[in-house]
Amino acid sequence: MTDPAPTPPPPVRPGLTPPSAPGGTLAPAAPLPPASRSRLTLPLLGAILLALIPALLLAWDRATYEQNEKTVALVMDYPALAVQAQRVGLTPQALLDRYKALGVNGVAVYEDVIGNREQRGDLYVKRGADLAAENPGAGVNPQWVYMRALRPGALDDLPGRYTIPTRTVRVAGQTWLEWPTDPSFLPAGPNTSLIADLKRQGLVTVYRPYDDVAVKNPGGDWPDVPFIAFTGDEVIGARTPERLERIDRAMGERLPALIEGTTQRGLDTLIADRGAVRTFAMNPSWQNRLAPEEVASKYNLAARERGHRLLYLRPYPTVNETEALLSRTTELLRRSGLTVGAPQVRPYDPNPTLRALSLLGPLAAALLLALSFPLPRLGLLVMAGVTGLAFALNSLDGFQPFAGGALLAAVTFPALGLVLRRSRVTDWFLATGLSLVGVLFVSALGASRESVLGLEPFRGVGLTLLVPLVLVALSFLPRQDLRKTARELYARPIRLGDLAVMGLGLAVFALVFLRRGNVSAVGVSDAEAQLRQGLQDTIVRPRFKELAGHPLALVGLSGALPGYFSPLLILGGVVGQASILNTFSHFHTPLLISAARCFIGLGVGLLLGLVAIGVVKSLLRLWQTWGKGGASRPSPVAGEGNRA
């Protein structure tokens, strides 16, 4: 495959010869091929700028929406609180009052089971074997369970509540309700008096109903509360369409709780028309392994950076630890600008027309990148494949053009700037500017009701790190026949140093790739975990990939290093640019939080990069002059003539 070369190559940049060169003298390094200049370059840039207008409008709308969603509720698990209160000799209300003073403004109340009524003294349950032994010849079935009311009316609603057949019998002058199975764990509806009392206190109440196929009318007696949090791995009725439809109607204006890390079958049906409230909870065994300060940091991070509006709390084994958790959590929430109150949650609903107009931007950028390769026909072929892959990945569950466009933007814009220009340090600003333009398209096309709730993850997140690297690497191919390039690469001698550098580069990229996302395949050290916690408790923590990638790009663009080291460092810088787009692909994170993380990373990365350029040049100068005793004037350091 060949392409014409109307554009002359740029001036050769000076650089050190490889170690195998005699004497270690200075020699020019091979220049990187320039981008092609097509007649469509300016029209395509204009199309990108035009498509940026609806993307900016959508970004403003999303930021406004997220600024109105800054109220969180600290919801305490009421049964766990009641157990702790009993162990320390307090009433549940007394302990709740202590926790309310430290910020708790909500409670989660589970549906009663029949056993709860027995514990409160409303009814009495007796095994059939015991009742038969006490009343021989009374016709008692020893394999069944018998129940009688201790409070008038305590049994009236139970026979008609379940599909289980029951009957009323008289034994020894007393009226018993006869059950063919143990009913102790059957859902028995809400504890209405408790819930009414909690609501009178102004507490945000979350109701947690149980599921049992024996219940005839599930959801028919749910209390008037704003949020429903289902238990287990599925919502009530998930196994039967008719039953799930009944639950959907019973929800009314209530919002289901979308619990972080818990996939509940059937929840998507309930969310479709009403949305959901994102909820963060920690497993008690995990919580008890961490200090209260660590747990508080996680709750603050969930509320500030992941859009959780309900923070579901469980007490520690001791009251002192629980109070420390609450004090630290409320302090961190206050620092983050979040208000503890009753969340008023509404679903995010972006304008579909503006999203459709924004789709033009990534398509124009992909075509511009294709035509900017030194071999434009190769570029067209590669970008056609990348575009097809982006849309194919987002068509597995039905064609989703907006999500496909978001992925296309995420893999195109990080590479575009470093393909167009990469001959001086200031070209880093062009690359970064184009990446920030891509951010707006990723947000405009990828942010939807489902993705903002975290229900629809960004598909192809691994590609956002890999594809830009491949695209920039392909732009290093010389403007000549590919067969000739392949023969030259095959015949090129490889030294041990080359293998070491390539191995190190692959290892670093593998580490970066494996550590992508919130839950990575490679863990972090204790020191790094403490550093991360300290940063996220004080400021919005920048991504470490950017703190490393941006300095690498700046050093590579400076031309300070000899041979192939500059292109290799530019490839490392692509990771920093890709990380910018990757940061904004977490749509459940507020847009302004992602922007703060991005710009902190850019500022620190730029500072580190400028320092690194000076350090590298000084070290190279020292390497060349060491041991010469000033007998001869040192030659200019590579890249001295290529200042920003």
CSV table of C-alpha atoms in Angstrom, one decimal, residues 13-14 422-425 556-560 617 637-644:
chain,number,residue,atom,x,y,z
A,13,ARG,CA,15.9,16.7,14.9
A,14,PRO,CA,19.3,16.2,16.4
A,422,ARG,CA,4.2,16.3,17.5
A,423,SER,CA,7.4,18.3,16.8
A,424,ARG,CA,7.7,20.5,19.8
A,425,VAL,CA,6.6,20.7,23.5
A,556,GLY,CA,9.1,12.9,24.3
A,557,LEU,CA,7.9,16.0,22.4
A,558,SER,CA,11.0,17.9,23.7
A,559,GLY,CA,13.3,15.7,21.6
A,560,ALA,CA,15.7,15.5,24.6
A,617,LYS,CA,18.8,17.4,29.6
A,637,VAL,CA,22.6,18.1,24.0
A,638,ALA,CA,20.0,16.4,21.8
A,639,GLY,CA,16.9,18.5,21.5
A,640,GLU,CA,18.6,21.8,22.6
A,641,GLY,CA,17.5,23.4,19.3
A,642,ASN,CA,13.9,22.2,19.7
A,643,ARG,CA,12.7,24.3,22.6
A,644,ALA,CA,9.0,24.8,23.2
